[in-house]
Amino acid sequence: MNAIVFDQVSKRYGDVLAVDDLSLSIESGTTVALLGPNGAGKSTSIGMLLGLLKPTGGEISVHGHAPEQAVAAGELGAMLQDGALIPELTVKELVDLVRRLYPRPLPLDQVLELADLGELAGRRANKLSGGQAQRVRFALAVAGAPRVLLLDEPTAAMDVESRLRFWRGMHDYAAGGRTVLFATHYLEEADQHSDRVIVIARGRLAADGTAAQIKARAGGRTVRFTLGEQPAAGLDLLPGVTAVEVEAGAVTLRTADTDATLAGLYRGTTLDVRDLQVAGAGLEDAFLALTRES
Amino acid sequence: MLYYAKTEALRMLRNRRYLIFVVAFPVVLYLINAGIYGKQTDDSGVPYSVALMVSMAAYGALAASMMSSAVPWAQERQTGWLRQLQITPLPGWAIIVTKLCAAMLLVLPSLLLVSVVGVVVEGVSLPVGTWVPLLLALWLGTLPFVALGLAIGSTLSADAAQPAAMISMFALALAGGLWFPPEAFGDTMRTIAELTPSYRYADLGWSVIAGQGLPASDLLVVGAWGLALGAAAVFLYRRATVRS
């Protein structure tokens, strides 16, 4: 059964198309990363899923219901990018307040444990560090035991320690058969913490698969060299090449087969190639390649 | 929702600005003024210590109703706490109704404290039949001011809501004769005062202690302001929370 379905969804702000004909479905019980650079449409998609924004076109459903109904039924919990706490209330009071708004919440102690807030329960919200406040906001997102959890760049402003505790909590929560969708612009986070990665760029679906598939699809290696004033036309026809970038006389080829590409470059062209480098594509490279293609 | 209202009230009671300006200030002002003029009586033979108690209780209630609604509400809208609530099952109308109830609840400390000081320190003694309508009128009569506070909070940013609420509150207190007796006003000021919700609101209290009951004209004006500002608050709240 699908927990989340986007059917040809688009969202326009004036002249800007933030989400462009996006269709995807997420199966219940999976943990999915929504990966994309800033401005890719991640937050807009999450806002629409929560009924905070209305799509310009298309339809969204959460467990078969419209987002507004899903929110009213307590099916959704979320950690949004900017969300202040009430400074005069303690961590425990805040969590309990939000908890009680849901029909079937988790026990208070369990929420505090999931977010690793045991020692901070009695502290006022205005005395928390940035990372601690983020963990409280995670606690607020899970307090109502929603079946679908949405996290918009959850680790922003977290230090290493908070990050570790946060991911542990997220996995514990997801382990109960719940669906988690988290937005991030770090491929590493997507790689380590999700079952499936959906890459979006400029509001469109750029790739969809496991982290390993995404990395493979992005092309294995890069070949870099200097071409100077010589024309770069035809480089994309070399064997194995999946993408070509030329910047100020410097060429970067992305290739699935380095040997074939180099053989073609030296034997098949008359170009004067200098400063040649071959490198394995890093995660960030893979990600950049994917988001640039679309 | 009840728990939400309780936490709303609790947070304000922990807010230093609320405690000083709203709860302590009217009491201190009452003690100073009653110390100077308390022994005199006004035209209808009511001692100033009683009339001032009503004025200061009315001022405290006015301040409480506006300060506990406008600024926190504007802040919550701006900082994303409102959005946090919008994504819970709590319906939108419940948020604003809870805010209203909590603000009404927060009127009580200053209202009751001024009354207690009146009785204990200034020796004010009124029959129960006077206390009950007096306190009820001064409590429920704050509805238009809470609505005004929420309207301000729905419209302005937190930085702008603070001075806007302060200025409205001082203007209402001055024009309504809560600080200086309205008898001291000139004719023009008097005419203006009679149109304000604050004068009519305080006049409910002054009339009760003068033994005249609750004048229908006052109830009418306060009620009309309550309806108008309430409608404005609902409209502005909807505009502020509309899903785009």
Coordinates of C-alpha atoms in Angstrom, one line a residue:
Chain A
M1 CA 0.0 0.0 0.0
N2 CA 1.2 3.5 -0.8
A3 CA 1.7 5.9 2.0
I4 CA 2.3 8.9 -0.2
V5 CA 1.3 9.5 -3.8
F6 CA 2.1 12.6 -6.0
D7 CA 0.2 12.5 -9.2
Q8 CA 1.4 15.1 -11.8
V9 CA 1.8 17.7 -9.1
S10 CA 3.0 21.2 -9.9
K11 CA 3.4 24.3 -7.8
R12 CA 3.9 27.8 -9.3
Y13 CA 4.9 30.9 -7.4
G14 CA 4.4 33.8 -9.9
D15 CA 6.8 33.1 -12.7
V16 CA 8.7 30.4 -10.9
L17 CA 7.7 26.7 -11.2
A18 CA 8.9 25.3 -7.9
V19 CA 7.5 21.8 -8.6
D20 CA 7.1 20.7 -12.1
D21 CA 4.8 17.8 -13.0
L22 CA 6.1 15.6 -10.2
S23 CA 4.7 12.0 -10.0
L24 CA 5.9 9.5 -7.4
S25 CA 4.6 7.0 -4.9
I26 CA 6.1 5.9 -1.7
E27 CA 5.3 2.6 -0.2
S28 CA 4.1 2.3 3.4
G29 CA 6.8 1.4 5.9
T30 CA 9.8 2.6 3.9
T31 CA 12.3 5.3 4.7
V32 CA 12.9 7.5 1.7
A33 CA 15.3 10.4 1.2
L34 CA 14.2 13.3 -0.9
L35 CA 17.5 14.5 -2.2
G36 CA 18.2 17.7 -4.1
P37 CA 20.1 21.0 -4.1
N38 CA 18.7 24.1 -2.5
G39 CA 15.7 25.4 -4.5
A40 CA 15.0 22.0 -6.0
G41 CA 11.4 22.0 -4.6
K42 CA 11.9 19.8 -1.5
S43 CA 10.3 22.1 1.0
T44 CA 7.5 23.0 -1.4
S45 CA 6.7 19.3 -1.8
I46 CA 6.7 18.8 1.9
G47 CA 4.5 21.9 2.5
M48 CA 2.0 20.5 0.0
L49 CA 2.0 17.1 1.6
L50 CA 1.1 18.8 4.9
G51 CA -1.7 20.9 3.3
L52 CA 0.2 24.1 4.2
L53 CA 0.5 24.8 0.4
K54 CA -2.0 24.1 -2.3
P55 CA -0.7 22.5 -5.5
T56 CA -1.3 24.5 -8.6
G57 CA -2.0 21.3 -10.5
G58 CA -2.2 17.6 -9.8
E59 CA -3.1 15.6 -6.7
I60 CA -1.5 14.5 -3.5
S61 CA -2.7 11.7 -1.3
V62 CA -1.6 10.4 2.1
H63 CA -2.9 6.9 2.8
G64 CA -5.5 7.6 0.2
H65 CA -6.7 10.9 1.7
A66 CA -6.2 14.5 0.9
P67 CA -3.4 16.1 2.9
E68 CA -5.8 18.2 5.0
Q69 CA -7.8 15.2 6.0
A70 CA -4.7 13.2 6.8
V71 CA -3.5 16.1 9.0
A72 CA -6.9 16.3 10.8
A73 CA -6.7 12.5 11.4
G74 CA -3.3 12.8 13.0
E75 CA -1.7 10.7 10.2
L76 CA 1.1 13.1 9.6
G77 CA 3.9 14.5 11.8
A78 CA 6.6 16.8 10.6
M79 CA 9.7 18.7 11.4
L80 CA 9.8 21.8 9.3
Q81 CA 12.8 24.0 8.5
D82 CA 11.9 26.9 10.7
G83 CA 9.9 26.2 13.7
A84 CA 10.5 28.1 16.9
L85 CA 9.5 26.7 20.3
I86 CA 7.6 28.6 23.0
P87 CA 10.5 30.0 25.1
E88 CA 8.6 30.0 28.4
L89 CA 7.7 26.3 28.3
T90 CA 9.9 23.3 29.3
V91 CA 10.8 20.5 26.9
K92 CA 8.4 18.2 28.6
E93 CA 5.5 20.7 28.6
L94 CA 6.0 21.3 24.9
V95 CA 6.1 17.7 24.0
D96 CA 3.1 16.9 26.1
L97 CA 1.2 19.8 24.6
V98 CA 1.6 18.6 21.0
R99 CA 1.1 14.9 22.1
R100 CA -2.3 15.6 23.5
L101 CA -3.5 17.1 20.2
Y102 CA -3.3 13.7 18.5
P103 CA -5.9 11.0 18.9
R104 CA -3.4 8.1 19.6
P105 CA -0.2 9.6 20.8
L106 CA 3.0 7.8 22.0
P107 CA 3.5 7.8 25.8
L108 CA 5.4 10.9 26.9
D109 CA 8.4 8.9 28.2
Q110 CA 8.8 7.1 25.0
V111 CA 8.8 10.3 23.0
L112 CA 11.5 11.8 25.2
E113 CA 13.5 8.6 24.9
L114 CA 13.2 8.5 21.1
A115 CA 14.5 12.0 20.8
D116 CA 17.1 11.4 23.6
L117 CA 15.7 14.2 25.7
G118 CA 15.6 12.5 29.0
E119 CA 18.1 14.9 30.7
L120 CA 16.6 18.0 29.1
A121 CA 12.9 17.3 30.0
G122 CA 12.8 20.0 32.6
R123 CA 14.7 22.7 30.7
R124 CA 13.0 25.8 29.3
A125 CA 13.0 26.1 25.5
N126 CA 14.9 29.3 25.5
K127 CA 17.9 27.6 27.3
L128 CA 18.5 25.0 24.6
S129 CA 21.3 24.9 22.1
G130 CA 20.5 24.8 18.4
G131 CA 21.0 21.1 18.1
Q132 CA 19.0 20.4 21.3
A133 CA 16.1 22.5 20.0
Q134 CA 16.2 20.5 16.7
R135 CA 15.8 17.3 18.8
V136 CA 12.8 18.8 20.6
R137 CA 11.3 19.5 17.2
F138 CA 11.9 15.9 16.2
A139 CA 10.1 14.9 19.4
L140 CA 7.2 17.1 18.5
A141 CA 7.0 15.5 15.1
V142 CA 6.8 12.0 16.5
A143 CA 4.8 12.7 19.6
G144 CA 1.4 12.0 18.0
A145 CA 2.7 8.6 16.7
P146 CA 1.9 9.6 13.1
R147 CA 2.0 6.8 10.5
V148 CA 3.8 9.2 8.1
L149 CA 6.8 11.3 9.3
L150 CA 8.1 14.1 7.2
L151 CA 11.5 15.7 8.0
D152 CA 12.7 18.8 6.1
E153 CA 16.5 19.0 6.4
P154 CA 16.3 17.7 9.9
T155 CA 20.1 17.8 10.7
A156 CA 20.6 21.5 9.8
A157 CA 22.0 23.3 12.9
M158 CA 22.9 20.0 14.6
D159 CA 26.4 19.2 15.8
V160 CA 27.8 15.7 15.3
E161 CA 26.6 14.4 18.6
S162 CA 23.0 15.6 18.1
R163 CA 23.1 14.2 14.5
L164 CA 24.0 10.7 15.8
R165 CA 21.3 10.8 18.4
F166 CA 18.8 12.1 15.9
W167 CA 19.4 9.4 13.3
R168 CA 19.2 6.7 15.9
G169 CA 15.8 8.1 17.0
M170 CA 14.6 8.2 13.5
H171 CA 15.5 4.6 12.8
D172 CA 13.9 3.5 16.0
Y173 CA 10.7 5.3 15.0
A174 CA 10.7 4.0 11.4
A175 CA 11.3 0.4 12.7
G176 CA 7.7 0.3 13.8
G177 CA 6.5 -0.1 10.2
R178 CA 6.1 3.7 9.8
T179 CA 6.9 5.7 6.7
V180 CA 9.5 8.3 6.8
L181 CA 10.3 10.9 4.1
F182 CA 13.3 13.2 4.8
A183 CA 14.6 16.0 2.7
T184 CA 18.3 16.6 2.5
H185 CA 21.0 18.0 0.3
Y186 CA 23.6 15.6 1.5
L187 CA 23.9 12.5 -0.6
E188 CA 25.8 10.9 2.3
E189 CA 22.8 11.2 4.6
A190 CA 20.5 9.8 1.9
D191 CA 23.0 7.0 1.4
Q192 CA 23.3 6.0 5.0
H193 CA 19.8 6.4 6.3
S194 CA 17.3 5.5 3.6
D195 CA 15.9 2.5 1.8
R196 CA 15.4 4.6 -1.3
V197 CA 16.5 7.9 -2.7
I198 CA 14.4 10.2 -4.8
V199 CA 16.5 12.9 -6.4
I200 CA 14.7 16.1 -7.5
A201 CA 16.2 19.1 -9.3
R202 CA 14.4 22.2 -10.5
G203 CA 11.1 20.7 -9.3
R204 CA 11.4 17.5 -11.4
L205 CA 12.2 13.9 -10.7
A206 CA 15.9 13.4 -11.6
A207 CA 16.4 9.9 -10.3
D208 CA 14.8 7.3 -8.2
G209 CA 16.3 4.1 -6.7
T210 CA 18.6 2.8 -4.0
A211 CA 21.6 4.9 -3.0
A212 CA 23.9 2.4 -4.8
Q213 CA 21.8 2.6 -8.0
I214 CA 21.9 6.3 -7.9
K215 CA 25.7 6.3 -7.6
A216 CA 26.1 3.8 -10.4
R217 CA 23.7 5.7 -12.7
A218 CA 25.6 8.9 -12.2
G219 CA 28.6 7.5 -14.0
G220 CA 31.6 5.9 -12.4
R221 CA 34.6 8.1 -13.2
T222 CA 35.7 11.4 -14.5
V223 CA 38.4 12.3 -17.0
R224 CA 39.7 15.9 -16.8
F225 CA 42.1 17.6 -19.1
T226 CA 43.0 21.0 -20.6
L227 CA 42.0 21.8 -24.1
G228 CA 42.9 25.5 -24.3
E229 CA 41.5 27.1 -27.5
Q230 CA 40.8 23.9 -29.3
P231 CA 37.1 23.0 -30.2
A232 CA 35.3 20.7 -27.8
A233 CA 32.8 19.5 -30.3
G234 CA 32.4 15.7 -30.7
L235 CA 33.8 14.8 -27.2
D236 CA 30.3 13.6 -26.2
L237 CA 30.6 11.0 -29.0
L238 CA 33.6 9.3 -27.5
P239 CA 33.0 5.7 -26.3
G240 CA 31.7 5.5 -22.7
V241 CA 31.1 9.2 -22.2
T242 CA 27.8 10.1 -20.4
A243 CA 28.4 13.8 -19.8
V244 CA 30.7 16.6 -21.0
E245 CA 31.5 19.9 -19.2
V246 CA 33.7 22.6 -20.6
E247 CA 34.8 25.5 -18.5
A248 CA 37.5 28.0 -19.6
G249 CA 39.3 25.5 -21.7
A250 CA 39.2 22.8 -19.1
V251 CA 37.1 19.7 -19.9
T252 CA 35.5 17.2 -17.6
L253 CA 34.1 14.0 -19.1
R254 CA 32.0 11.6 -17.1
T255 CA 32.4 8.1 -18.3
A256 CA 31.2 4.6 -17.6
D257 CA 34.4 3.1 -19.2
T258 CA 37.6 5.1 -18.7
D259 CA 39.8 2.8 -20.9
A260 CA 37.5 3.1 -23.9
T261 CA 37.1 6.8 -23.5
L262 CA 40.9 7.5 -23.2
A263 CA 41.6 5.2 -26.2
G264 CA 39.0 7.1 -28.2
L265 CA 40.4 10.4 -27.1
Y266 CA 44.0 9.7 -28.1
R267 CA 43.4 7.5 -31.2
G268 CA 40.2 8.9 -32.5
T269 CA 41.0 12.6 -32.3
T270 CA 43.8 14.9 -33.2
L271 CA 43.4 17.1 -30.1
D272 CA 46.4 18.2 -28.1
V273 CA 45.4 17.0 -24.6
R274 CA 47.3 18.3 -21.5
D275 CA 47.1 17.9 -17.7
L276 CA 45.1 14.6 -17.9
Q277 CA 43.5 13.3 -14.7
V278 CA 41.3 10.3 -14.1
A279 CA 39.3 10.2 -10.9
G280 CA 36.5 8.0 -9.4
A281 CA 33.4 10.1 -9.0
G282 CA 32.7 11.0 -5.5
L283 CA 29.2 11.0 -4.0
E284 CA 28.9 14.7 -4.5
D285 CA 30.0 14.4 -8.1
A286 CA 27.4 11.7 -8.7
F287 CA 24.8 13.9 -7.3
L288 CA 25.8 17.0 -9.2
A289 CA 25.8 15.0 -12.4
L290 CA 22.3 13.7 -11.8
T291 CA 20.8 17.1 -10.9
R292 CA 22.5 18.8 -13.9
E293 CA 21.3 16.2 -16.4
S294 CA 17.6 16.9 -15.8
Chain B
M1 CA -7.6 21.8 23.8
L2 CA -8.0 22.4 27.5
Y3 CA -4.4 21.5 28.1
Y4 CA -3.4 23.9 25.3
A5 CA -5.3 26.7 27.0
K6 CA -3.6 25.8 30.3
T7 CA -0.1 25.9 28.8
E8 CA -0.9 29.2 27.1
A9 CA -1.8 30.7 30.4
L10 CA 1.1 29.1 32.1
R11 CA 3.6 30.5 29.7
M12 CA 2.4 34.1 30.2
L13 CA 2.6 33.8 33.9
R14 CA 6.2 32.9 33.4
N15 CA 6.7 36.0 31.3
R16 CA 8.4 38.8 33.2
R17 CA 7.1 41.6 31.0
Y18 CA 3.5 40.4 31.5
L19 CA 4.0 40.2 35.3
I20 CA 5.5 43.6 35.7
F21 CA 3.5 45.7 33.2
V22 CA 0.2 43.9 33.5
V23 CA -0.1 42.5 37.0
A24 CA 2.2 44.7 39.2
F25 CA 1.8 48.1 37.5
P26 CA -1.9 48.7 38.0
V27 CA -1.6 47.6 41.7
V28 CA 1.2 50.0 42.3
L29 CA -0.6 52.8 40.5
Y30 CA -3.7 52.2 42.6
L31 CA -1.7 52.3 45.8
I32 CA -0.1 55.6 44.9
N33 CA -3.3 57.3 43.8
A34 CA -5.4 55.9 46.5
G35 CA -2.8 57.1 49.0
I36 CA -3.2 60.6 47.7
Y37 CA -6.9 60.9 46.9
G38 CA -8.4 57.9 48.6
K39 CA -10.2 59.8 51.4
Q40 CA -12.1 62.1 49.1
T41 CA -15.5 61.3 47.6
D42 CA -16.9 62.0 44.1
D43 CA -20.2 63.7 43.2
S44 CA -22.3 60.5 43.8
G45 CA -20.7 60.0 47.2
V46 CA -18.5 57.1 46.2
P47 CA -15.0 57.3 47.9
Y48 CA -12.2 57.7 45.5
S49 CA -10.5 54.6 46.9
V50 CA -13.4 52.6 45.4
A51 CA -13.6 54.5 42.1
L52 CA -9.9 54.3 41.6
M53 CA -10.0 50.6 42.4
V54 CA -12.4 50.2 39.5
S55 CA -10.3 52.4 37.2
M56 CA -7.1 50.5 38.0
A57 CA -8.8 47.1 37.8
A58 CA -10.2 48.2 34.4
Y59 CA -6.8 49.4 33.3
G60 CA -5.1 46.2 34.5
A61 CA -7.7 44.1 32.7
L62 CA -7.3 46.2 29.5
A63 CA -3.5 45.9 29.6
A64 CA -3.7 42.1 30.3
S65 CA -6.2 41.5 27.5
M66 CA -4.1 43.3 24.9
M67 CA -0.6 42.4 26.0
S68 CA -1.3 38.6 26.4
S69 CA -2.9 38.4 22.9
A70 CA -1.2 40.7 20.4
V71 CA 2.6 40.1 20.8
P72 CA 2.7 36.4 21.6
W73 CA 0.4 35.8 18.7
A74 CA 2.4 37.8 16.2
Q75 CA 5.6 36.0 17.4
E76 CA 4.1 32.6 17.0
R77 CA 2.9 33.4 13.5
Q78 CA 6.3 34.7 12.5
T79 CA 8.5 32.1 14.1
G80 CA 6.7 29.0 12.8
W81 CA 5.1 27.8 16.0
L82 CA 1.7 28.4 14.4
R83 CA 2.7 26.2 11.5
Q84 CA 3.7 23.5 14.0
L85 CA 0.2 23.6 15.4
Q86 CA -1.4 23.7 12.0
I87 CA 0.1 20.4 11.1
T88 CA -1.4 18.7 14.2
P89 CA -5.1 17.5 14.2
L90 CA -6.0 20.7 16.1
P91 CA -8.5 22.6 13.9
G92 CA -7.7 26.1 12.9
W93 CA -10.6 27.7 14.7
A94 CA -9.5 25.9 17.9
I95 CA -6.2 27.8 17.9
I96 CA -7.8 31.2 17.9
V97 CA -10.6 30.3 20.3
T98 CA -7.9 28.9 22.7
K99 CA -5.9 32.1 22.4
L100 CA -9.1 34.1 23.2
C101 CA -9.9 31.9 26.2
A102 CA -6.3 32.0 27.5
A103 CA -6.2 35.8 27.2
M104 CA -9.5 36.1 29.0
L105 CA -8.1 33.9 31.8
L106 CA -5.0 36.1 32.0
V107 CA -7.2 39.1 32.7
L108 CA -8.2 37.7 36.0
P109 CA -4.9 38.1 38.0
S110 CA -4.6 41.8 37.6
L111 CA -8.4 42.3 38.1
L112 CA -8.5 40.2 41.2
L113 CA -5.2 41.5 42.6
V114 CA -6.3 45.2 42.4
S115 CA -9.6 44.2 44.1
V116 CA -7.8 42.3 46.9
V117 CA -5.5 45.2 47.5
G118 CA -8.5 47.5 47.5
V119 CA -10.1 45.4 50.3
V120 CA -7.1 44.6 52.3
V121 CA -5.0 47.8 52.1
E122 CA -7.5 50.5 51.3
G123 CA -10.4 49.1 53.3
V124 CA -12.9 49.0 50.5
S125 CA -16.0 47.3 51.5
L126 CA -18.8 46.4 49.1
P127 CA -21.8 44.1 49.4
V128 CA -21.6 40.8 47.5
G129 CA -24.4 42.0 45.3
T130 CA -22.1 44.7 44.0
W131 CA -18.9 42.6 43.8
V132 CA -20.4 39.9 41.6
P133 CA -21.7 42.2 38.8
L134 CA -18.7 44.4 39.1
L135 CA -16.1 41.7 38.6
L136 CA -18.2 39.9 35.9
A137 CA -18.6 43.1 34.0
L138 CA -14.9 44.0 34.2
W139 CA -13.9 40.5 33.2
L140 CA -16.3 39.7 30.3
G141 CA -16.1 43.3 29.1
T142 CA -12.5 42.7 28.0
L143 CA -13.6 40.7 25.1
P144 CA -13.4 43.6 22.6
F145 CA -9.8 44.3 23.7
V146 CA -8.7 40.7 23.4
A147 CA -10.2 40.7 19.9
L148 CA -8.3 43.9 19.1
G149 CA -5.1 42.3 20.4
L150 CA -5.6 39.2 18.2
A151 CA -6.4 41.4 15.2
I152 CA -3.1 43.3 15.7
G153 CA -1.3 40.0 16.2
S154 CA -2.7 38.6 13.0
T155 CA -1.8 41.6 10.9
L156 CA 1.6 42.9 12.1
S157 CA 5.0 41.4 12.6
A158 CA 6.1 40.8 16.2
D159 CA 8.3 43.9 16.2
A160 CA 5.5 46.1 15.0
A161 CA 2.8 44.4 17.1
Q162 CA 4.6 45.4 20.3
P163 CA 4.4 49.2 19.9
A164 CA 1.0 48.9 18.2
A165 CA -0.5 47.1 21.1
M166 CA 1.2 49.5 23.6
I167 CA 0.0 52.6 21.8
S168 CA -3.6 51.2 21.4
M169 CA -3.7 50.3 25.0
F170 CA -2.4 53.6 26.3
A171 CA -4.7 55.5 23.9
L172 CA -7.7 53.4 25.1
A173 CA -6.7 53.9 28.8
L174 CA -6.3 57.7 28.4
A175 CA -9.3 58.3 26.2
G176 CA -11.4 56.0 28.3
G177 CA -10.6 58.0 31.5
L178 CA -9.0 55.1 33.3
W179 CA -6.0 57.2 34.4
F180 CA -7.6 60.6 34.9
P181 CA -11.3 60.8 35.9
P182 CA -13.5 61.5 32.9
E183 CA -15.1 64.4 34.8
A184 CA -11.8 66.3 34.3
F185 CA -12.2 66.1 30.5
G186 CA -13.5 69.0 28.3
D187 CA -16.7 68.5 26.3
T188 CA -14.9 67.3 23.1
M189 CA -12.9 64.8 25.0
R190 CA -15.9 63.7 26.8
T191 CA -17.8 63.1 23.6
I192 CA -14.9 61.1 22.2
A193 CA -14.6 59.1 25.4
E194 CA -18.2 58.1 25.3
L195 CA -17.6 56.4 21.9
T196 CA -14.6 54.4 23.1
P197 CA -15.0 50.8 24.3
S198 CA -12.7 51.5 27.2
Y199 CA -14.7 54.4 28.7
R200 CA -17.9 52.4 28.3
Y201 CA -16.2 49.3 29.7
A202 CA -15.0 51.2 32.8
D203 CA -18.3 53.0 33.1
L204 CA -19.9 49.6 33.7
G205 CA -17.8 49.3 36.8
W206 CA -18.3 52.9 37.9
S207 CA -22.1 52.6 37.5
V208 CA -22.2 49.4 39.6
I209 CA -20.3 51.0 42.5
A210 CA -22.5 54.1 42.3
G211 CA -25.5 51.8 42.8
Q212 CA -26.9 52.3 39.3
G213 CA -26.5 48.8 38.0
L214 CA -25.3 48.1 34.5
P215 CA -26.4 50.9 32.1
A216 CA -27.9 49.5 28.8
S217 CA -26.1 52.1 26.8
D218 CA -22.7 50.9 28.1
L219 CA -23.6 47.3 27.4
L220 CA -24.7 48.2 23.9
V221 CA -21.5 50.1 23.0
V222 CA -19.2 47.5 24.5
G223 CA -21.1 44.8 22.8
A224 CA -21.0 46.5 19.5
W225 CA -17.3 47.0 19.7
G226 CA -16.9 43.4 20.7
L227 CA -18.8 42.3 17.7
A228 CA -17.0 44.6 15.3
L229 CA -13.5 43.8 16.6
G230 CA -14.3 40.1 16.9
A231 CA -15.4 40.0 13.3
A232 CA -12.2 41.9 12.3
A233 CA -10.1 39.4 14.4
V234 CA -11.7 36.4 12.7
F235 CA -11.3 37.9 9.2
L236 CA -7.6 38.8 9.8
Y237 CA -6.9 35.4 11.4
R238 CA -8.3 33.7 8.4
R239 CA -6.3 35.9 6.1
A240 CA -3.1 35.2 8.1
T241 CA -3.6 31.4 8.0
V242 CA -4.9 30.9 4.5
R243 CA -3.4 28.1 2.5
S244 CA -1.9 29.4 -0.6

